[in-house]
Short mmCIF file of C-alpha atoms and ligand atoms in Angstrom, two decimals:
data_model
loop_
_atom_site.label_atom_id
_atom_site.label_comp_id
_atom_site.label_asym_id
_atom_site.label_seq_id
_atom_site.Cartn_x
_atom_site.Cartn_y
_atom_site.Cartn_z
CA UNK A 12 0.31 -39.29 -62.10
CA UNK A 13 -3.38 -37.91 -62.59
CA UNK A 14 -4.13 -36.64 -65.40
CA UNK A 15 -5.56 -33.23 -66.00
CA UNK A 16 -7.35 -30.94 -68.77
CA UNK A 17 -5.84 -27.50 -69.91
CA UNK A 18 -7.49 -24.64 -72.20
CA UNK A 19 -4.46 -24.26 -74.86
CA UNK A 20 -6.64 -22.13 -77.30
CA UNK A 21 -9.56 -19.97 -77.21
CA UNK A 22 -11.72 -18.36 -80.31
CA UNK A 23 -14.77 -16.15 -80.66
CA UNK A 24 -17.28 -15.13 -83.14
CA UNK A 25 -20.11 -12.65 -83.48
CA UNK A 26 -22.21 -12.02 -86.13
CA UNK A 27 -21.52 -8.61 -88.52
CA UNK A 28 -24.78 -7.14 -87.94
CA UNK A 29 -25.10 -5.33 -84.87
CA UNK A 30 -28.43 -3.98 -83.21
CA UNK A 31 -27.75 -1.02 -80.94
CA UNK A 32 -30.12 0.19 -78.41
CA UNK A 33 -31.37 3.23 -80.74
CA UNK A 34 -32.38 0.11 -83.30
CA UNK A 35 -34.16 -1.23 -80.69
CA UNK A 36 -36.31 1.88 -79.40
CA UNK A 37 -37.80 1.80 -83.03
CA UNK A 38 -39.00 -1.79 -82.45
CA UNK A 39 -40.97 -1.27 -78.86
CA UNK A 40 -41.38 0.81 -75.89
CA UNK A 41 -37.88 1.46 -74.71
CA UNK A 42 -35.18 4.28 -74.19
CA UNK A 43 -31.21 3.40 -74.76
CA UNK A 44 -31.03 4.68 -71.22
CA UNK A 45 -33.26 2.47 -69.74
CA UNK A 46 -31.17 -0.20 -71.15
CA UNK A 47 -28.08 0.69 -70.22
CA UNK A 48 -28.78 1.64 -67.01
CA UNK A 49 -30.88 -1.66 -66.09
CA UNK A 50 -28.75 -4.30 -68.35
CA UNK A 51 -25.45 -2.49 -68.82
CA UNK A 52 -26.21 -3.18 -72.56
CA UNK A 53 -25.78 -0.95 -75.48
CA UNK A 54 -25.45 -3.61 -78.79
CA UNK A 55 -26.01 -6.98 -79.73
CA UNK A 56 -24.89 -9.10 -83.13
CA UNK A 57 -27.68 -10.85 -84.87
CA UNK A 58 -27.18 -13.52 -86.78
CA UNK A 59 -27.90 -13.30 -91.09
CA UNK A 60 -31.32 -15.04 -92.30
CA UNK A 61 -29.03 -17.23 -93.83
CA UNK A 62 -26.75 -18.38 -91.06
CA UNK A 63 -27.16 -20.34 -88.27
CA UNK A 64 -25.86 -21.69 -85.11
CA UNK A 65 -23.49 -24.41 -87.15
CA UNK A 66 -22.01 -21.09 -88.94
CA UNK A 67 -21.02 -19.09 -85.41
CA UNK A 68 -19.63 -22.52 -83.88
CA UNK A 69 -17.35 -23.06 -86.94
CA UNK A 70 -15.96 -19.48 -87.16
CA UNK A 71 -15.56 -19.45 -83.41
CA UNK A 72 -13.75 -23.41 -83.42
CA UNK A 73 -11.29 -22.56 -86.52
CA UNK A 74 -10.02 -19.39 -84.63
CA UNK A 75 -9.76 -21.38 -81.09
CA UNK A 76 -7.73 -24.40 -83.36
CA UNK A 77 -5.58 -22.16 -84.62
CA UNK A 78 -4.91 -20.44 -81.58
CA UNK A 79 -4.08 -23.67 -80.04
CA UNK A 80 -1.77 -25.14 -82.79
CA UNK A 81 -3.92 -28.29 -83.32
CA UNK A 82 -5.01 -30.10 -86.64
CA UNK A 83 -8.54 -31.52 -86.80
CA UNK A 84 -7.11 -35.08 -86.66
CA UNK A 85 -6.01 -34.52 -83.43
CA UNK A 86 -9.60 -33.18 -81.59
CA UNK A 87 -10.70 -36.78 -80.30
CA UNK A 88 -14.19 -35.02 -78.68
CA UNK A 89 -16.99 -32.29 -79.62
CA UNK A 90 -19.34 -30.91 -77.43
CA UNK A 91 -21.26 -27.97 -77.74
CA UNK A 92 -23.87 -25.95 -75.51
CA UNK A 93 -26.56 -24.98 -77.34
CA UNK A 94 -30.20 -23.87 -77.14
CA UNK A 95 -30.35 -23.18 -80.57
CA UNK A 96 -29.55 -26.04 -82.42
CA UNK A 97 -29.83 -25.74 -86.23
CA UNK A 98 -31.93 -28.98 -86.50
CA UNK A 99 -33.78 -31.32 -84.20
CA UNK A 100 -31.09 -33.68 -84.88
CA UNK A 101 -28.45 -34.42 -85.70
CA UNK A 102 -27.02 -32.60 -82.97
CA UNK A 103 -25.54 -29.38 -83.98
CA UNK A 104 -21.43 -31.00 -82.56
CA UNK A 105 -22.05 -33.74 -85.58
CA UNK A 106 -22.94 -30.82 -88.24
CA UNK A 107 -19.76 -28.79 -86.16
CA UNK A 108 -17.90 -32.31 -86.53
CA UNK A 109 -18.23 -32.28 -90.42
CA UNK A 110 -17.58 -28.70 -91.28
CA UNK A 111 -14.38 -29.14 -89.40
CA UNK A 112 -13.44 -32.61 -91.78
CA UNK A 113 -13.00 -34.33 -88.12
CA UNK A 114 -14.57 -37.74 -88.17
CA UNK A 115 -14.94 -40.76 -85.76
CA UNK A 116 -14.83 -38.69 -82.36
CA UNK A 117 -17.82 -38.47 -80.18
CA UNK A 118 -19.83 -35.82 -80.55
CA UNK A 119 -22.94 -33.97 -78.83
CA UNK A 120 -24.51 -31.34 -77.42
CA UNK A 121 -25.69 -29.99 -74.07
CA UNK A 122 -28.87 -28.42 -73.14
CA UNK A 123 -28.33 -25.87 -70.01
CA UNK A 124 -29.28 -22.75 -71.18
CA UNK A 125 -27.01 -19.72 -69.60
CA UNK A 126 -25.29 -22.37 -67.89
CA UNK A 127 -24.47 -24.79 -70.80
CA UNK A 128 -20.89 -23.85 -71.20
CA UNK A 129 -19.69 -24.77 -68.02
CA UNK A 130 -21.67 -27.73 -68.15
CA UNK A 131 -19.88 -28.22 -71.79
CA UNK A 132 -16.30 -28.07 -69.91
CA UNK A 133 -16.95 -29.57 -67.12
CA UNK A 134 -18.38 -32.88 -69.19
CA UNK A 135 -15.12 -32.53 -71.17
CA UNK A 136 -12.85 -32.15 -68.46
CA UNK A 137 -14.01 -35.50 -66.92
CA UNK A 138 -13.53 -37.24 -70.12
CA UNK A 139 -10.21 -36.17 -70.22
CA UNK A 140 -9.55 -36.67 -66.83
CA UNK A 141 -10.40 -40.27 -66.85
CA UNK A 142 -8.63 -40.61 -70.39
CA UNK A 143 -11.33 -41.23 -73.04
CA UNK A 144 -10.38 -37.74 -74.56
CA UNK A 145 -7.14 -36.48 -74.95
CA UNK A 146 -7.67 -33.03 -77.41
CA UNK A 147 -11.47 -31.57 -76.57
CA UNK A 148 -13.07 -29.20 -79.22
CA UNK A 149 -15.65 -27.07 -75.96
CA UNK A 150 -18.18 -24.49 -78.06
CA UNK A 151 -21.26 -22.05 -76.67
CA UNK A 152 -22.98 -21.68 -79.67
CA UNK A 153 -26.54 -19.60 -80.05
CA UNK A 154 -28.96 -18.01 -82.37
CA UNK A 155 -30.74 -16.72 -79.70
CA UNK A 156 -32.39 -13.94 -81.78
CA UNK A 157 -34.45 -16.93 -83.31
CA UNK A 158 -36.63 -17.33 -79.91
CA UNK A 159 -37.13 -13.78 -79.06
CA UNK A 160 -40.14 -12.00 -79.39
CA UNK A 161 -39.22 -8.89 -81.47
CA UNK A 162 -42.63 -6.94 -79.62
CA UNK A 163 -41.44 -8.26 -76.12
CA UNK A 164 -39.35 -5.28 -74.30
CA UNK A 165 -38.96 -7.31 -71.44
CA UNK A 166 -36.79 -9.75 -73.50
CA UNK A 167 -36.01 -8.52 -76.69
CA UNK A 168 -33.71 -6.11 -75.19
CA UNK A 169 -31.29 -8.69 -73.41
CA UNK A 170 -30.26 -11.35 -76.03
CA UNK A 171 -28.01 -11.57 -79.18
CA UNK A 172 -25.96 -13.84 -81.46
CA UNK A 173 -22.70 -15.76 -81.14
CA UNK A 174 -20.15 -18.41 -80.39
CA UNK A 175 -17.06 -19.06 -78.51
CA UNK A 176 -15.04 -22.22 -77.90
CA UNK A 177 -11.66 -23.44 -76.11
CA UNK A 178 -9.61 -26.62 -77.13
CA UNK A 179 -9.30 -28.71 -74.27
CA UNK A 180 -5.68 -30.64 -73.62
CA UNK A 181 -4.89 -33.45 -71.35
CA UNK A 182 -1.63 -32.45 -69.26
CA UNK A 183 -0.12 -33.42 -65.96
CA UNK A 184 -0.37 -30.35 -64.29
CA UNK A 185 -4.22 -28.80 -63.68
CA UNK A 186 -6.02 -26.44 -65.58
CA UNK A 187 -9.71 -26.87 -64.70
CA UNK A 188 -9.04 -26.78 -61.19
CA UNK A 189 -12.76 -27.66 -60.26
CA UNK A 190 -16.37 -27.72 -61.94
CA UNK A 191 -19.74 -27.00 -59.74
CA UNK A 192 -22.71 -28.23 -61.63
CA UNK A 193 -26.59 -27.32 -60.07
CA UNK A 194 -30.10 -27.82 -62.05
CA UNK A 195 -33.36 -27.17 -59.86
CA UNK A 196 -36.48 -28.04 -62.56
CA UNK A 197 -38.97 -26.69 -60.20
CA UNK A 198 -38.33 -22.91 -61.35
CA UNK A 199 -38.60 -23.51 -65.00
CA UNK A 200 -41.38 -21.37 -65.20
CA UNK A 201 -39.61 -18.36 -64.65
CA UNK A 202 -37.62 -18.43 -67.36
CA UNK A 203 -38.34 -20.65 -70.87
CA UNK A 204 -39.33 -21.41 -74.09
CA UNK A 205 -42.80 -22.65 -73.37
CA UNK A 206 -43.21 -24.89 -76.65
CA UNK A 207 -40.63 -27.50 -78.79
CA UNK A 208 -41.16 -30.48 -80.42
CA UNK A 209 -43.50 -32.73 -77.85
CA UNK A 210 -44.81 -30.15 -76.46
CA UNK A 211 -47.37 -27.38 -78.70
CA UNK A 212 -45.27 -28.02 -81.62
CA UNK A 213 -47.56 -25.96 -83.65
CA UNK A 214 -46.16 -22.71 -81.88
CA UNK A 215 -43.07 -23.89 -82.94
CA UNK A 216 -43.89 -24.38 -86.47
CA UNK A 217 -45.41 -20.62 -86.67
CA UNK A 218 -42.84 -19.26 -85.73
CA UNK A 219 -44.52 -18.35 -82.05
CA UNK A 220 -41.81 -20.43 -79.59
CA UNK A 221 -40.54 -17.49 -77.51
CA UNK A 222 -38.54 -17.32 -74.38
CA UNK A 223 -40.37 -15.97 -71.65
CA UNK A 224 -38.72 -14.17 -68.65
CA UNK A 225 -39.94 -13.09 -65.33
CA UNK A 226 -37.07 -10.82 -64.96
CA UNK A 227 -37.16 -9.40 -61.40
CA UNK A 228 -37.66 -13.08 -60.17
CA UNK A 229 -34.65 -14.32 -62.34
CA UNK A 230 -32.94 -11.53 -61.46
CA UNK A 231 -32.99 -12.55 -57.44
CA UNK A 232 -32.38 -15.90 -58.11
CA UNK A 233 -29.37 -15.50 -60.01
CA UNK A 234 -27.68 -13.47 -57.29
CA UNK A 235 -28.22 -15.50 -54.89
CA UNK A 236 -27.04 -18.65 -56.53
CA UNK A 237 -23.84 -17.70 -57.86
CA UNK A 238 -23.35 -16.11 -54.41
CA UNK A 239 -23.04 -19.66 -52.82
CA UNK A 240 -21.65 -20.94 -55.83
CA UNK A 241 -18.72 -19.08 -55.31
CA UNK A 242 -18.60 -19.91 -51.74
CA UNK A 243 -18.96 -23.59 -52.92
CA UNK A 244 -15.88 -23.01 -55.01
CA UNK A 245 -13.55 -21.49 -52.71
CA UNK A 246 -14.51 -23.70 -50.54
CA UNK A 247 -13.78 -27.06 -52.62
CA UNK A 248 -10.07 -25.69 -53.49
CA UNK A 249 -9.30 -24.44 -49.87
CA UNK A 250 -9.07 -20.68 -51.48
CA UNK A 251 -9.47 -17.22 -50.22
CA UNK A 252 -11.16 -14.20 -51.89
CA UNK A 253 -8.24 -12.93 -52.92
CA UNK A 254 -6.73 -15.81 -54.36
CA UNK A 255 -8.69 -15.34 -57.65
CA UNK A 256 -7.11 -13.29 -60.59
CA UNK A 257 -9.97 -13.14 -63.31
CA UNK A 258 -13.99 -13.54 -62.57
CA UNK A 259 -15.34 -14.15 -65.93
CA UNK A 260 -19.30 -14.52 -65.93
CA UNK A 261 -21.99 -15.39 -67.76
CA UNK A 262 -22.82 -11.73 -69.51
CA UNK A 263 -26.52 -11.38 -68.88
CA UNK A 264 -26.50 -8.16 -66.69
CA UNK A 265 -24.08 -5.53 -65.39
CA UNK A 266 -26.03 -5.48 -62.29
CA UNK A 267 -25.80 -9.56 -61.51
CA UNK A 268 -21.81 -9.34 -62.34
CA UNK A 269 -21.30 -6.37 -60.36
CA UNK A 270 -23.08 -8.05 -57.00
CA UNK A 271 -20.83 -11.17 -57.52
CA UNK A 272 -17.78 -9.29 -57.61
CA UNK A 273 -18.54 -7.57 -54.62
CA UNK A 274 -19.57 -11.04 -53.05
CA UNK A 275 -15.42 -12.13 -54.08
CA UNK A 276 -14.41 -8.49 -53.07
CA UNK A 277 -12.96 -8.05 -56.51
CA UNK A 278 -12.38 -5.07 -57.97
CA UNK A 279 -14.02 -4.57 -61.17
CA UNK A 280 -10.94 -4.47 -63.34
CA UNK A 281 -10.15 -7.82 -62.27
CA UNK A 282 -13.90 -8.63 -63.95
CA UNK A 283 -14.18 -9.57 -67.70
CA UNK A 284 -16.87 -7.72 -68.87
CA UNK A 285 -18.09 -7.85 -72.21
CA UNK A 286 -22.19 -7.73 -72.22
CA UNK A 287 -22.06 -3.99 -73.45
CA UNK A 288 -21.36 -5.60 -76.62
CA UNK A 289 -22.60 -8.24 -77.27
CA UNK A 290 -25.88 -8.83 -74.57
CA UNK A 291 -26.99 -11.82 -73.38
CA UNK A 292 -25.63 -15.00 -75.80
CA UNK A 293 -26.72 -17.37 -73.44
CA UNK A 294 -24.21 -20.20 -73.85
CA UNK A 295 -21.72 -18.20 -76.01
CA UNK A 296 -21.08 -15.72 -73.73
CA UNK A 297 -18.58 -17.31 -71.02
CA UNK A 298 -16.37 -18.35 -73.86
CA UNK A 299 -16.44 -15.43 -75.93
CA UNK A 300 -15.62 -13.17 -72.46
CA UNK A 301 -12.59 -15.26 -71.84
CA UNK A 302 -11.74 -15.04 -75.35
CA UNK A 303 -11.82 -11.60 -75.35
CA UNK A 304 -9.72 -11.05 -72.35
CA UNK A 305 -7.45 -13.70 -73.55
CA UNK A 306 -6.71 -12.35 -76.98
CA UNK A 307 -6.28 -8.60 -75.05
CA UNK A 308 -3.87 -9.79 -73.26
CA UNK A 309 -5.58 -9.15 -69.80
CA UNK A 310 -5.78 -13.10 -69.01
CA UNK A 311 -1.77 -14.55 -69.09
CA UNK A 312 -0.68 -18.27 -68.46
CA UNK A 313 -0.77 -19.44 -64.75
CA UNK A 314 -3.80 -16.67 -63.42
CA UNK A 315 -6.60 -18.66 -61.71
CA UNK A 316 -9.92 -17.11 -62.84
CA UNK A 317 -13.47 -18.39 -62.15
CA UNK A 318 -15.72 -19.09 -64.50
CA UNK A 319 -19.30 -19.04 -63.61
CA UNK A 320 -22.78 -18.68 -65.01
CA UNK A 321 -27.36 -18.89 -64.39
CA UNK A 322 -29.65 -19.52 -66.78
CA UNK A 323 -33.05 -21.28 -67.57
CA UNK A 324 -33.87 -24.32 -65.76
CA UNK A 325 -32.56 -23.26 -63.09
CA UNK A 326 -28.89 -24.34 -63.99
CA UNK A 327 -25.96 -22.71 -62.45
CA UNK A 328 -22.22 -23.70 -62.30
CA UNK A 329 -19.10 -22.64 -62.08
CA UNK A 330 -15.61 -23.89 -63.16
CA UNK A 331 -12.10 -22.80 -61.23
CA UNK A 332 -9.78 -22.48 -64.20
CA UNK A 333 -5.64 -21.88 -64.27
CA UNK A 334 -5.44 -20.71 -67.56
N1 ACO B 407 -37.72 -0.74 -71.67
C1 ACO B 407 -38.38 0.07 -70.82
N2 ACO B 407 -39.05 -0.41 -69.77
C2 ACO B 407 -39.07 -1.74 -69.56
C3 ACO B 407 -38.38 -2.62 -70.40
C4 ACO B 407 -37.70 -2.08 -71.50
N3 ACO B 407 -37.02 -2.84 -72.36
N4 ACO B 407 -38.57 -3.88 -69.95
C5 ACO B 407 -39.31 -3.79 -68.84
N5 ACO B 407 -39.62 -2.49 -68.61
C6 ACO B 407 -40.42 -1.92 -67.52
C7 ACO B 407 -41.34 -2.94 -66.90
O1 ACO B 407 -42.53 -3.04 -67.66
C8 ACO B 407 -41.56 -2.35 -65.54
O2 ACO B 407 -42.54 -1.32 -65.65
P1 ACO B 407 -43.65 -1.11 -64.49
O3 ACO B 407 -42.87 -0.82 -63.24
O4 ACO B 407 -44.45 0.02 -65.02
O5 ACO B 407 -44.38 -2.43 -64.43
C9 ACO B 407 -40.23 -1.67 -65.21
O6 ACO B 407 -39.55 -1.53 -66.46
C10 ACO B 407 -39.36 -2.45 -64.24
O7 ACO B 407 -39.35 -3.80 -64.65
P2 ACO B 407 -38.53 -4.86 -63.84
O8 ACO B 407 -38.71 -6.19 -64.52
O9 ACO B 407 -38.83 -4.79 -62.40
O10 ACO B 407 -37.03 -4.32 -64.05
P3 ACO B 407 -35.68 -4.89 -63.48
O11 ACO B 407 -34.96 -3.84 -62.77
O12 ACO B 407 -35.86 -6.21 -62.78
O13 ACO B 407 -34.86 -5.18 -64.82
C11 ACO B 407 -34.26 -7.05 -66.22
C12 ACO B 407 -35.37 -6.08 -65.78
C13 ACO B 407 -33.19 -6.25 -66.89
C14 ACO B 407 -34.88 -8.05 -67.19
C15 ACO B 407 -33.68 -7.77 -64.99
O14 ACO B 407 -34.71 -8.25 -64.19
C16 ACO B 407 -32.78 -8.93 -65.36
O15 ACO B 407 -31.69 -8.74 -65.85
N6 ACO B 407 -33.20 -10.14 -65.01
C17 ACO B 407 -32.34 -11.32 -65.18
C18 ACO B 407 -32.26 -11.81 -66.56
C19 ACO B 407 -31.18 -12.85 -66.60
O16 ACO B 407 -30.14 -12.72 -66.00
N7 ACO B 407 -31.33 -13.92 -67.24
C20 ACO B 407 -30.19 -14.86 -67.13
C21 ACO B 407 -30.42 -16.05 -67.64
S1 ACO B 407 -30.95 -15.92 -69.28
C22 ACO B 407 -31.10 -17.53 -69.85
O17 ACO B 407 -30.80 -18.48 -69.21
C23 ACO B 407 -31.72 -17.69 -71.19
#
């Protein structure tokens, strides 16, 4: 009998301080409605000068454990998507690993931006699947607020702090239904960090490595591509529109969630939607949606939902999931 992966436990964390829209019209050029209206946005957590990505992860992991019932002797793989890692190694799953007294297990991160979440599960999933993992500790972790550019209104608007993670169980009947994995390099420039460690580390050193966003252009690109993606996932599982219970997307922009909806012909109650407060959290924001709608009760055992999400790169994915 094959053998499949199941989410049995999902946590959540944001940081306590919280930067609304009026913060932010002190800072640059903006308006609260301008931000609403365009993002859907009104807040966003930042994370405390003296905590960092490790911190979120942890909170977010303990509450996910405990939700699930398991020890940390019995997680037997870590990985975490993360753009924001607290060091330039180790990775931040090893300083995750050691907060949580688990030791022995492979750990490691991913690198997908937006995306790196379902690029976390789906990695996880296929270790389980094939039986090198049986208990999989899955975490979105970012300080994004450390790679903004607090005079930038076209970015410092859309990002904030946070973590969310799901333990991952082998079982013989599916969970992760199917993951959809897609990278195309040639469009990084729309959308990056222009500076790291090879690369003008000096930037990086002053303090000056900042994302930056042609917005419009990301903006077309990421409806179009998670357009097909759902079509690609329907497709793969021999599923109609209406056969999905829950969308829960990446939490960039109202606008991009509301055109895939309408692209499944969901209604937007059957749409997790949770960027109002918390904005963009790159990685962190998948997990923490479904955590939310989990822990509300909206999400119950046995609904199918699809899990999708864009970011830098290009990455996009998307993950079928029967919770
Ligand atoms: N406040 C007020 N005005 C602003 C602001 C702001 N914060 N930011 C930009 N503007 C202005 C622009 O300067 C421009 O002015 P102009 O017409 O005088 O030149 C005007 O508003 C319109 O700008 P656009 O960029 O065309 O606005 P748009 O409707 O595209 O919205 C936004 C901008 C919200 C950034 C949108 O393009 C977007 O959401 N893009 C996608 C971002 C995204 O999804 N990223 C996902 C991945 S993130 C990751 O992987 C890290």
């Amino acid at each position: 009998m094959a053998t499949h992966s199941r989410i049995i436990g999902t946590g959540g964390y944001l940081p306590e301080k919280i930067l609304t829209n009026a913060d932010l019209e002190k800072l640059v050029d903006t308006s609260d409605e301008w931000i609403r209206d365009r993002t859907g946005i009104e807040q966003r957590h930042i994370a405390a000068e003296d905590e960092h990505t490790v911190d979120l992860a942890e909170q977010a992991s303990r509450r996910a454990m405990s939700a699930a019932g398991v020890n940390p002797a019995d997680i037997d793989l870590i990985v975490v998507a993360t753009t924001t890692s607290d060091q330039v190694f180790p990775s931040t799953a090893c300083l995750l690993q050691s907060r949580l007294d688990i030791h022995g297990c492979a750990a490691f991160d991913i690198q997908a931006v937006c995306t790196g979440f379902v690029y976390a599960l789906s990695v996880a999933d296929k270790f389980v699947q094939t039986g090198s993992a049986k208990c999989a500790l899955v975490v979105g972790a970012e300080t994004f607020s450390r790679i903004i550019d607090w005079t930038d209104r076209n970015t410092c608007v859309l990002f904030g702090d946070g973590a969310g993670a799901v333990v991952l169980k082998a079982d013989q009947s599916p969970g992760i239904l199917s993951t959809h994995l897609h990278a195309d390099g040639d469009y990084a420039k729309l959308l990056h960090v222009p500076s790291g460690v090879s690369n003008n580390y000096p930037a990086v050193q002053e303090g000056r490595a900042f994302v930056e966003m042609q917005g419009s252009e990301v903006f077309k690109m990421a409806v179009k591509k998670l357009g097909s993606i759902v079509d690609e996932t329907l497709q793969a599982n021999g599923l109609e529109r209406g056969d999905i219970d829950w969308l829960v997307p990446h939490q960039a922009n109202v606008r991009i969630i509301t055109a895939t909806a309408k692209k499944l012909r969901m209604s937007m109650d059957r749409v997790v939607m949770t960027v109002a407060k918390h904005g963009n959290t790159s990685a962190a924001s998948i997990p923490l949606a479904l955590d939310s709608a989990v822990r509300s009760g909206s999400i119950k055992t046995g609904d199918k939902m699809l899990l999708e999400g864009f970011g830098g790169g290009f990455t996009w994915g998307s993950a079928l999931v029967q919770y």
